[in-house]
Amino acid sequence: MKVSDYLQYDATGLADLMRRGEVAASEVTEAAIARAEAVNPTLNAICLPQYQEARNQGASDGPFSGVPMLLKDLGQEQAGQPCTMGSRGLRNRLMPEDSDYVVRARQAGLVFIGRTATPEFGLKAVTESQLWGPSRNPWNTGLTPGGSSGGSGAAVAAGVVPVAGANDGGGSIRIPAAYNGLVGLKPSRGRVSWGPFAGESWTGAADNHVVSRTVRDAAGMLDVLAGGAAGEPFRVAAPQRPWAELAGEAPGRLRIGVFTRSPYGGEVHPDHVAAVEATARQLEALGHHVEEATPQVDGDALARCYLGIYFGEVPVFMDMAKAEGAGNDDFELDTRLLAMLGRSFPLPDYVRMRQQWNEFARALGHYFGQYDLYLCPTTAQPPARIGELDLPPAMQVVSKLLVRARAGKLMLKTGIVDQLAMESLARTPFTQLANLTGTPAISLPLSWSDQDLPVGVQFGAPHGEEGRLLQLAAQLEEAVPWYSRYETLWNRGIGDN
């Protein structure tokens, strides 16, 4: 199979070709590896290639038998393989068993050709780590592909694989989907298992799935990945029919609320507002009822609660790595700063922040009493330049002094890390609501800027309503097809920006 032929198919199409005997699984695997070897030196998306293992894996029987896939190097553990989480502190860790996510993917017949880069512990909306270096956006290699699933986003957009593993604790499926021009579905809380290594990730804020180029692949992958496992804290009712079937049906006439103002009050780029407005007009043309309506959520409280959980997770990750033999110098400076801030939070404050998630869920539930879905930008700003969000040199000096002094309370007062965290949230303020409420949301590549960069728009739905999201997404994919955009990218060549 030629690479040029391989690029024409999504995962569903490749699986069908192999099922009909028109191409061998080994040929598809070789085409994926050839594409990876061609573009990864530029993109740095794959941190741990598994090309020989893929050749030897063999495809088990399943709906995606023989289809190549990349796993994210965080939360998608493989027996006998590293799972570094982007940290030098975990570079020598080998996992004792497959995660439930990987077990399900294997059973579906997917062939793993490697693992994709993530920032340290998945903590940033850019994929740049000292362990692996920066991953780059295939649309413009001077820009980030987003984070924390940026390696996966870059690889799928570049045509290495049709689907790649991703997870989302504050937007990390949807942000890379928006920046790389992909479909990024964050499922409902509890839909896809984190077992056996965790019951729920980020105390329930994070969810596992994939990024893909087509809606039908997002639906089909949810069919194979969804489901609980023994000991799960809770389970979500499965749909009456497979999502792949539901996605092929018309959604009916929907009431959709639209908003473009940042919940945190920051600036939203005109291209991103225009993308939502154009989508709203398209929805009306398709017969849906669309009107301006914003969920009545306290944005400042939402930011504080998200950042509180975010900071609190970091020292736990570091302690886990130290138990594996890591030392303080194995962690990046800003990770150590975040950990100090997390350790400085009084425990009652942390608990109160977690309890306040209920207020956001109730407010969003009231909103969904009036509207079937919401529509808003996926991100507020275009992707940052590589290195743009690094600590400035002067701040590095101050920060190192604070770390040596273990001045966590002083950090809270001076707001050094708050400044960096809020700058990150200002770029991506629209994704955290779905994480804290546990509701599903999807980013779709429905617009492109004058600079030929993808601009994602986001839809959100009530808990358990992935089917409705996928139906509307498929309807929009037919009305505003985007696959030819990838072909333009591939034809001009990755890095020819």
Coordinates of C-alpha atoms in Angstrom, one line a residue:
M1 CA 0.0 0.0 0.0
K2 CA 1.4 3.4 -1.0
V3 CA 1.5 6.1 1.6
S4 CA -0.4 8.3 -0.8
D5 CA -3.2 5.7 -0.8
Y6 CA -3.0 5.2 3.0
L7 CA -3.6 8.9 3.6
Q8 CA -7.0 8.8 1.8
Y9 CA -8.6 6.6 4.4
D10 CA -9.8 7.1 8.0
A11 CA -9.8 4.2 10.5
T12 CA -13.2 3.0 9.5
G13 CA -12.2 3.0 5.8
L14 CA -8.9 1.2 6.4
A15 CA -10.7 -1.5 8.5
D16 CA -13.2 -2.0 5.7
L17 CA -10.4 -2.4 3.1
M18 CA -8.7 -5.1 5.2
R19 CA -11.9 -6.8 6.1
R20 CA -12.6 -7.2 2.3
G21 CA -9.1 -8.4 1.6
E22 CA -8.2 -5.5 -0.6
V23 CA -5.0 -4.8 1.4
A24 CA -3.1 -6.7 4.0
A25 CA -2.7 -5.5 7.6
S26 CA 1.1 -5.6 7.2
E27 CA 0.9 -3.3 4.3
V28 CA -1.1 -0.8 6.2
T29 CA 1.3 -1.0 9.2
E30 CA 4.3 -0.3 6.9
A31 CA 2.5 2.7 5.3
A32 CA 1.9 4.1 8.8
I33 CA 5.5 3.6 9.8
A34 CA 6.8 5.1 6.5
R35 CA 4.6 8.2 7.1
A36 CA 5.8 8.4 10.7
E37 CA 9.5 8.3 9.7
A38 CA 8.9 11.0 7.1
V39 CA 7.2 13.6 9.3
N40 CA 8.2 12.9 12.9
P41 CA 11.7 14.3 12.6
T42 CA 10.0 17.6 11.9
L43 CA 7.0 17.4 14.2
N44 CA 8.5 15.4 17.2
A45 CA 5.1 14.0 17.9
I46 CA 6.1 10.4 18.6
C47 CA 8.3 10.2 21.6
L48 CA 8.5 6.4 21.9
P49 CA 8.3 4.6 18.5
Q50 CA 7.2 0.9 18.6
Y51 CA 7.6 0.1 14.9
Q52 CA 9.1 -3.3 15.3
E53 CA 6.6 -4.3 18.0
A54 CA 3.8 -3.1 15.6
R55 CA 5.2 -5.4 12.9
N56 CA 5.1 -8.3 15.3
Q57 CA 1.9 -7.5 17.1
G58 CA -0.5 -9.1 14.6
A59 CA -4.1 -7.9 14.5
S60 CA -6.7 -9.5 16.6
D61 CA -10.2 -9.8 15.3
G62 CA -12.2 -6.7 15.9
P63 CA -14.0 -3.7 14.3
F64 CA -10.7 -1.9 13.7
S65 CA -8.5 -5.0 13.0
G66 CA -5.1 -3.9 11.6
V67 CA -5.7 -0.2 11.9
P68 CA -2.6 1.7 13.1
M69 CA -2.9 3.8 16.3
L70 CA -0.7 5.9 18.5
L71 CA -1.2 5.9 22.3
K72 CA -0.6 9.0 24.4
D73 CA 2.3 8.7 26.9
L74 CA 0.0 9.4 29.8
G75 CA -2.8 7.4 31.2
Q76 CA -2.8 4.7 28.4
E77 CA -0.3 2.3 29.9
Q78 CA 1.1 -0.8 28.1
A79 CA 2.5 -3.8 29.8
G80 CA 6.3 -3.8 29.6
Q81 CA 6.5 -0.4 27.9
P82 CA 7.5 3.0 29.4
C83 CA 4.9 5.5 30.4
T84 CA 6.9 8.6 31.2
M85 CA 4.1 11.2 31.4
G86 CA 6.6 13.6 29.8
S87 CA 8.7 13.6 32.9
R88 CA 12.4 12.9 33.3
G89 CA 11.4 11.5 36.7
L90 CA 9.6 8.6 35.1
R91 CA 11.8 8.0 32.0
N92 CA 12.8 4.5 33.3
R93 CA 9.4 3.4 34.5
L94 CA 8.0 0.2 32.8
M95 CA 4.3 -0.6 33.4
P96 CA 3.3 -4.0 34.8
E97 CA 0.1 -4.4 32.8
D98 CA -2.1 -2.9 30.2
S99 CA -4.6 -0.3 31.2
D100 CA -8.3 -1.1 30.5
Y101 CA -8.1 1.5 27.7
V102 CA -5.3 -0.4 26.0
V103 CA -7.0 -3.8 26.6
R104 CA -10.1 -2.5 24.8
A105 CA -8.1 -1.1 22.0
R106 CA -6.2 -4.3 21.5
Q107 CA -9.5 -6.3 21.5
A108 CA -10.7 -4.0 18.8
G109 CA -7.7 -5.0 16.6
L110 CA -5.8 -1.7 16.7
V111 CA -2.1 -1.9 16.1
F112 CA 0.1 0.4 18.3
I113 CA 3.0 2.0 16.4
G114 CA 4.2 4.1 19.3
R115 CA 3.4 6.6 22.0
T116 CA 3.0 10.4 21.6
A117 CA 4.6 13.2 23.5
T118 CA 2.9 15.2 26.3
P119 CA 4.1 18.0 28.5
E120 CA 5.3 17.0 32.0
F121 CA 2.4 15.3 33.7
G122 CA 0.1 16.7 31.1
L123 CA 0.1 20.1 32.9
K124 CA 0.2 22.5 29.9
A125 CA -1.9 23.5 26.9
V126 CA 1.4 23.2 24.9
T127 CA 3.4 20.0 24.3
E128 CA 6.9 21.0 25.3
S129 CA 9.0 19.1 27.8
Q130 CA 12.6 18.9 28.8
L131 CA 12.4 15.1 28.4
W132 CA 11.2 15.1 24.8
G133 CA 11.5 18.7 23.5
P134 CA 8.7 20.6 21.7
S135 CA 6.1 19.0 19.5
R136 CA 5.2 21.1 16.5
N137 CA 2.0 21.9 14.7
P138 CA 1.9 20.5 11.1
W139 CA 0.0 23.5 9.8
N140 CA 2.8 25.8 11.0
T141 CA 5.8 24.2 12.6
G142 CA 6.7 27.3 14.5
L143 CA 3.5 26.9 16.5
T144 CA 2.4 24.5 19.2
P145 CA 0.0 21.7 18.4
G146 CA -1.6 22.4 21.8
G147 CA -1.6 20.2 24.9
S148 CA -1.5 18.0 26.6
S149 CA -2.4 15.6 23.8
G150 CA -0.4 17.7 21.3
G151 CA 1.7 14.9 20.1
S152 CA -1.4 12.9 19.2
G153 CA -3.0 15.9 17.5
A154 CA 0.0 16.6 15.4
A155 CA 0.4 13.0 14.3
V156 CA -3.2 12.5 13.3
A157 CA -3.3 15.8 11.3
A158 CA -0.1 14.9 9.6
G159 CA -1.5 11.6 8.4
V160 CA 0.6 9.2 10.5
V161 CA -2.4 7.5 12.0
P162 CA -6.2 8.1 11.6
V163 CA -6.8 8.0 15.3
A164 CA -4.5 8.6 18.4
G165 CA -5.1 8.3 22.1
A166 CA -5.9 11.5 24.0
N167 CA -7.2 12.5 27.3
D168 CA -8.7 15.7 28.7
G169 CA -8.5 17.2 32.2
G170 CA -9.1 20.8 31.2
G171 CA -9.3 20.7 27.4
S172 CA -6.5 18.4 26.4
I173 CA -8.5 16.5 23.8
R174 CA -10.4 19.6 22.4
I175 CA -7.5 22.1 22.4
P176 CA -5.2 19.9 20.2
A177 CA -8.2 19.1 18.0
A178 CA -8.9 22.8 17.5
Y179 CA -5.2 23.7 16.8
N180 CA -4.7 20.7 14.5
G181 CA -8.0 20.8 12.6
L182 CA -9.4 17.6 14.1
V183 CA -12.4 16.0 15.7
G184 CA -12.0 15.9 19.5
L185 CA -14.7 14.4 21.6
K186 CA -14.4 14.5 25.4
P187 CA -16.8 11.9 26.7
S188 CA -18.9 12.1 29.8
R189 CA -17.3 11.5 33.2
G190 CA -17.1 7.7 33.8
R191 CA -17.7 6.8 30.1
V192 CA -14.2 5.4 29.5
S193 CA -12.3 3.6 32.2
W194 CA -9.0 4.8 33.8
G195 CA -8.5 1.4 35.4
P196 CA -6.8 -0.3 36.9
F197 CA -4.3 2.4 37.9
A198 CA -6.9 4.9 38.8
G199 CA -10.6 5.0 39.6
E200 CA -11.0 8.5 38.2
S201 CA -8.4 11.0 37.0
W202 CA -8.0 14.5 38.4
T203 CA -10.8 13.7 40.9
G204 CA -13.2 13.2 38.0
A205 CA -12.2 16.1 35.8
A206 CA -10.3 14.1 33.2
D207 CA -11.6 11.7 30.5
N208 CA -10.0 9.3 28.0
H209 CA -10.7 9.0 24.3
V210 CA -9.0 9.9 21.0
V211 CA -8.5 12.6 18.4
S212 CA -9.5 11.7 14.8
R213 CA -10.0 13.2 11.4
T214 CA -13.6 12.1 11.0
V215 CA -16.7 11.9 13.1
R216 CA -17.4 8.3 12.3
D217 CA -14.0 7.4 13.7
A218 CA -14.7 9.3 16.9
A219 CA -18.0 7.4 17.2
G220 CA -16.6 4.0 16.3
M221 CA -13.7 4.4 18.8
L222 CA -16.1 5.4 21.5
D223 CA -17.9 2.1 20.8
V224 CA -14.8 0.1 21.5
L225 CA -13.3 2.1 24.3
A226 CA -16.4 2.9 26.4
G227 CA -17.4 0.8 29.4
G228 CA -16.6 0.3 33.0
A229 CA -14.4 -2.3 34.7
A230 CA -14.3 -4.1 38.0
G231 CA -14.1 -1.7 40.9
E232 CA -15.1 1.4 38.9
P233 CA -16.4 4.2 41.2
F234 CA -19.5 4.6 38.9
R235 CA -20.7 3.6 35.5
V236 CA -22.6 5.5 32.7
A237 CA -25.5 3.8 30.9
A238 CA -24.6 2.7 27.4
P239 CA -26.6 3.9 24.5
Q240 CA -29.4 1.6 23.1
R241 CA -27.5 1.2 19.9
P242 CA -23.8 1.7 18.9
W243 CA -22.6 5.3 18.6
A244 CA -21.4 4.5 15.1
E245 CA -25.0 3.8 14.1
L246 CA -26.4 6.8 16.0
A247 CA -23.9 9.1 14.3
G248 CA -25.4 8.2 10.9
E249 CA -28.9 9.5 11.9
A250 CA -30.2 13.0 11.6
P251 CA -30.3 14.8 15.0
G252 CA -33.7 16.4 14.5
R253 CA -34.3 20.1 15.1
L254 CA -32.2 21.2 18.1
R255 CA -32.3 24.2 20.3
I256 CA -28.7 25.5 20.6
G257 CA -27.5 28.3 22.8
V258 CA -24.5 30.3 21.5
F259 CA -21.9 32.4 23.4
T260 CA -18.5 33.8 22.5
R261 CA -17.5 35.8 25.6
S262 CA -14.8 34.2 27.7
P263 CA -16.1 33.0 31.1
Y264 CA -13.0 34.6 32.6
G265 CA -13.4 37.9 30.9
G266 CA -10.4 37.8 28.6
E267 CA -10.1 38.7 24.9
V268 CA -11.4 36.3 22.3
H269 CA -9.7 36.5 18.9
P270 CA -11.9 37.8 16.1
D271 CA -11.3 34.7 14.0
H272 CA -12.6 32.5 16.8
V273 CA -15.7 34.7 17.3
A274 CA -16.3 34.6 13.5
A275 CA -16.0 30.8 13.4
V276 CA -18.8 30.5 15.9
E277 CA -21.0 33.0 14.1
A278 CA -20.5 31.2 10.8
T279 CA -21.3 27.9 12.5
A280 CA -24.5 29.4 14.0
R281 CA -25.6 30.5 10.5
Q282 CA -24.9 27.1 9.1
L283 CA -27.0 25.5 12.0
E284 CA -29.9 27.8 11.1
A285 CA -29.6 26.8 7.5
L286 CA -29.9 23.2 8.6
G287 CA -33.1 24.0 10.4
H288 CA -31.9 24.3 14.0
H289 CA -33.1 27.0 16.4
V290 CA -30.1 29.1 17.5
E291 CA -30.0 32.0 19.9
E292 CA -27.5 33.8 22.1
A293 CA -27.5 32.3 25.6
T294 CA -24.7 31.9 28.1
P295 CA -24.7 29.4 31.0
Q296 CA -25.0 31.3 34.3
V297 CA -21.8 30.1 35.8
D298 CA -19.5 32.3 38.0
G299 CA -16.4 32.4 35.8
D300 CA -14.0 33.6 38.5
A301 CA -15.1 30.8 40.7
L302 CA -14.8 28.3 37.9
A303 CA -11.2 29.4 37.3
R304 CA -10.3 29.2 41.0
C305 CA -11.8 25.8 41.4
Y306 CA -10.1 24.4 38.3
L307 CA -6.7 25.9 39.3
G308 CA -7.1 24.6 42.8
I309 CA -7.5 21.0 41.6
Y310 CA -4.8 21.6 39.0
F311 CA -2.2 22.7 41.5
G312 CA -3.2 20.0 44.0
E313 CA -2.6 17.2 41.5
V314 CA 1.1 18.2 40.8
P315 CA 2.7 17.2 44.1
V316 CA 0.9 13.9 44.0
F317 CA 2.4 13.2 40.5
M318 CA 5.8 14.2 41.9
D319 CA 5.5 12.0 44.9
M320 CA 4.6 9.1 42.6
A321 CA 7.7 9.7 40.5
K322 CA 9.9 10.0 43.7
A323 CA 8.6 6.6 44.7
E324 CA 10.0 5.4 41.4
G325 CA 13.4 6.9 42.3
A326 CA 13.2 10.4 40.9
G327 CA 14.9 13.4 42.5
N328 CA 13.9 17.0 42.7
D329 CA 16.2 17.9 39.8
D330 CA 14.3 15.5 37.6
F331 CA 11.4 17.8 37.4
E332 CA 11.0 21.0 35.4
L333 CA 11.2 24.3 37.3
D334 CA 7.6 25.3 36.6
T335 CA 6.4 21.8 37.7
R336 CA 8.2 22.3 41.0
L337 CA 6.7 25.7 41.4
L338 CA 3.2 24.3 40.8
A339 CA 3.8 21.6 43.3
M340 CA 4.9 24.1 46.0
L341 CA 1.7 26.1 45.3
G342 CA -0.4 22.9 45.6
R343 CA 1.3 22.0 48.9
S344 CA 0.5 25.5 50.2
F345 CA -3.3 25.1 49.8
P346 CA -5.1 24.3 53.1
L347 CA -6.9 21.0 52.7
P348 CA -10.3 22.5 53.6
D349 CA -9.9 25.0 50.8
Y350 CA -9.2 22.2 48.4
V351 CA -12.3 20.3 49.6
R352 CA -14.5 23.3 49.3
M353 CA -13.3 23.9 45.7
R354 CA -14.1 20.3 44.8
Q355 CA -17.6 20.6 46.4
Q356 CA -18.2 23.8 44.4
W357 CA -18.2 21.8 41.2
N358 CA -21.8 20.9 42.1
E359 CA -22.8 24.6 41.6
F360 CA -21.4 24.6 38.1
A361 CA -23.1 21.3 37.3
R362 CA -26.5 22.6 38.6
A363 CA -26.2 25.8 36.6
L364 CA -25.3 23.9 33.5
G365 CA -28.2 21.5 34.1
H366 CA -30.6 24.4 34.3
Y367 CA -29.2 25.7 31.0
F368 CA -29.8 22.3 29.4
G369 CA -33.4 22.5 30.5
Q370 CA -33.8 25.2 27.9
Y371 CA -31.2 24.1 25.2
D372 CA -30.2 20.8 23.8
L373 CA -26.6 21.9 23.2
Y374 CA -24.3 24.9 23.6
L375 CA -22.0 26.3 20.9
C376 CA -18.9 28.4 21.7
P377 CA -15.3 28.7 20.6
T378 CA -13.0 25.8 21.6
T379 CA -10.1 28.2 22.3
A380 CA -9.9 32.0 22.7
Q381 CA -6.6 32.5 20.9
P382 CA -4.6 31.0 18.1
P383 CA -1.8 28.5 19.0
A384 CA 1.2 30.0 20.9
R385 CA 4.6 30.0 19.3
I386 CA 7.0 27.3 20.3
G387 CA 8.6 28.5 23.6
E388 CA 6.3 31.5 24.0
L389 CA 4.9 30.2 27.3
D390 CA 8.3 29.4 28.8
L391 CA 9.2 31.2 32.1
P392 CA 11.0 34.4 31.2
P393 CA 14.7 34.5 32.3
A394 CA 14.1 37.0 35.1
M395 CA 11.2 35.0 36.5
Q396 CA 13.4 31.8 36.3
V397 CA 15.9 33.4 38.6
V398 CA 13.2 34.5 41.1
S399 CA 11.5 31.2 40.9
K400 CA 14.6 29.2 41.6
L401 CA 15.2 31.3 44.7
L402 CA 11.6 30.6 45.8
V403 CA 12.0 26.9 45.2
R404 CA 15.2 26.8 47.2
A405 CA 13.5 28.7 50.0
R406 CA 10.4 26.5 49.8
A407 CA 8.4 29.7 49.9
G408 CA 5.0 28.4 49.0
K409 CA 3.1 31.0 51.0
L410 CA 5.1 33.8 49.4
M411 CA 4.3 32.3 46.0
L412 CA 0.6 32.5 46.8
K413 CA 1.0 36.2 47.8
T414 CA 3.2 37.2 44.9
G415 CA 1.1 35.3 42.4
I416 CA 4.1 34.1 40.3
V417 CA 2.5 30.8 39.2
D418 CA -1.0 32.2 39.2
Q419 CA 0.1 34.6 36.6
L420 CA 1.4 31.9 34.3
A421 CA -1.6 29.6 34.9
M422 CA -4.1 32.4 34.3
E423 CA -2.3 33.3 31.1
S424 CA -2.8 29.8 30.0
L425 CA -6.5 29.8 30.9
A426 CA -6.9 33.1 29.1
R427 CA -5.9 31.3 25.9
T428 CA -8.2 28.3 26.5
P429 CA -11.1 29.5 28.8
F430 CA -13.9 27.6 27.2
T431 CA -13.0 24.0 27.9
Q432 CA -12.9 23.7 31.7
L433 CA -16.6 23.9 32.3
A434 CA -17.2 20.5 30.7
N435 CA -14.4 19.0 32.8
L436 CA -15.7 20.2 36.2
T437 CA -19.3 19.3 35.3
G438 CA -18.4 15.9 33.8
T439 CA -20.4 16.6 30.6
P440 CA -19.4 15.6 27.1
A441 CA -18.1 18.2 24.6
I442 CA -16.7 18.1 21.1
S443 CA -14.4 20.3 19.0
L444 CA -15.0 20.4 15.3
P445 CA -12.7 21.9 12.5
L446 CA -15.3 24.0 10.9
S447 CA -13.3 27.1 10.2
W448 CA -9.8 28.2 9.0
S449 CA -8.1 31.6 9.5
D450 CA -6.6 33.8 6.8
Q451 CA -3.2 32.3 7.9
D452 CA -4.6 28.8 6.9
L453 CA -4.7 27.7 10.5
P454 CA -7.6 25.6 11.8
V455 CA -10.1 27.3 14.2
G456 CA -12.2 24.9 16.2
V457 CA -15.7 25.4 17.5
Q458 CA -17.1 23.5 20.5
F459 CA -20.4 21.9 21.2
G460 CA -21.4 20.7 24.7
A461 CA -24.3 18.4 25.8
P462 CA -25.8 17.1 29.0
H463 CA -24.1 14.1 30.7
G464 CA -24.5 10.9 28.7
E465 CA -25.5 12.7 25.5
E466 CA -22.5 11.9 23.3
G467 CA -24.9 10.5 20.7
R468 CA -26.5 13.8 20.1
L469 CA -23.1 15.5 19.8
L470 CA -22.0 12.9 17.2
Q471 CA -25.2 13.2 15.2
L472 CA -24.9 17.0 14.9
A473 CA -21.2 16.7 14.2
A474 CA -21.8 14.2 11.4
Q475 CA -24.5 16.5 10.0
L476 CA -22.0 19.5 10.0
E477 CA -19.2 17.3 8.5
E478 CA -21.5 16.6 5.5
A479 CA -22.6 20.2 5.2
V480 CA -19.1 21.7 5.7
P481 CA -16.6 18.9 4.7
W482 CA -13.1 19.4 6.0
Y483 CA -11.1 16.3 4.8
S484 CA -9.8 18.0 1.7
R485 CA -8.0 20.5 4.0
Y486 CA -5.7 17.6 5.2
E487 CA -5.0 16.7 1.6
T488 CA -3.9 20.3 0.9
L489 CA -1.6 20.1 4.0
W490 CA -0.1 16.8 2.9
N491 CA 0.4 17.8 -0.7
R492 CA 2.3 21.0 0.3
G493 CA 4.5 19.0 2.7
I494 CA 4.8 19.2 6.5
G495 CA 7.1 22.0 7.4
D496 CA 6.6 23.9 4.1
N497 CA 5.1 26.8 6.0

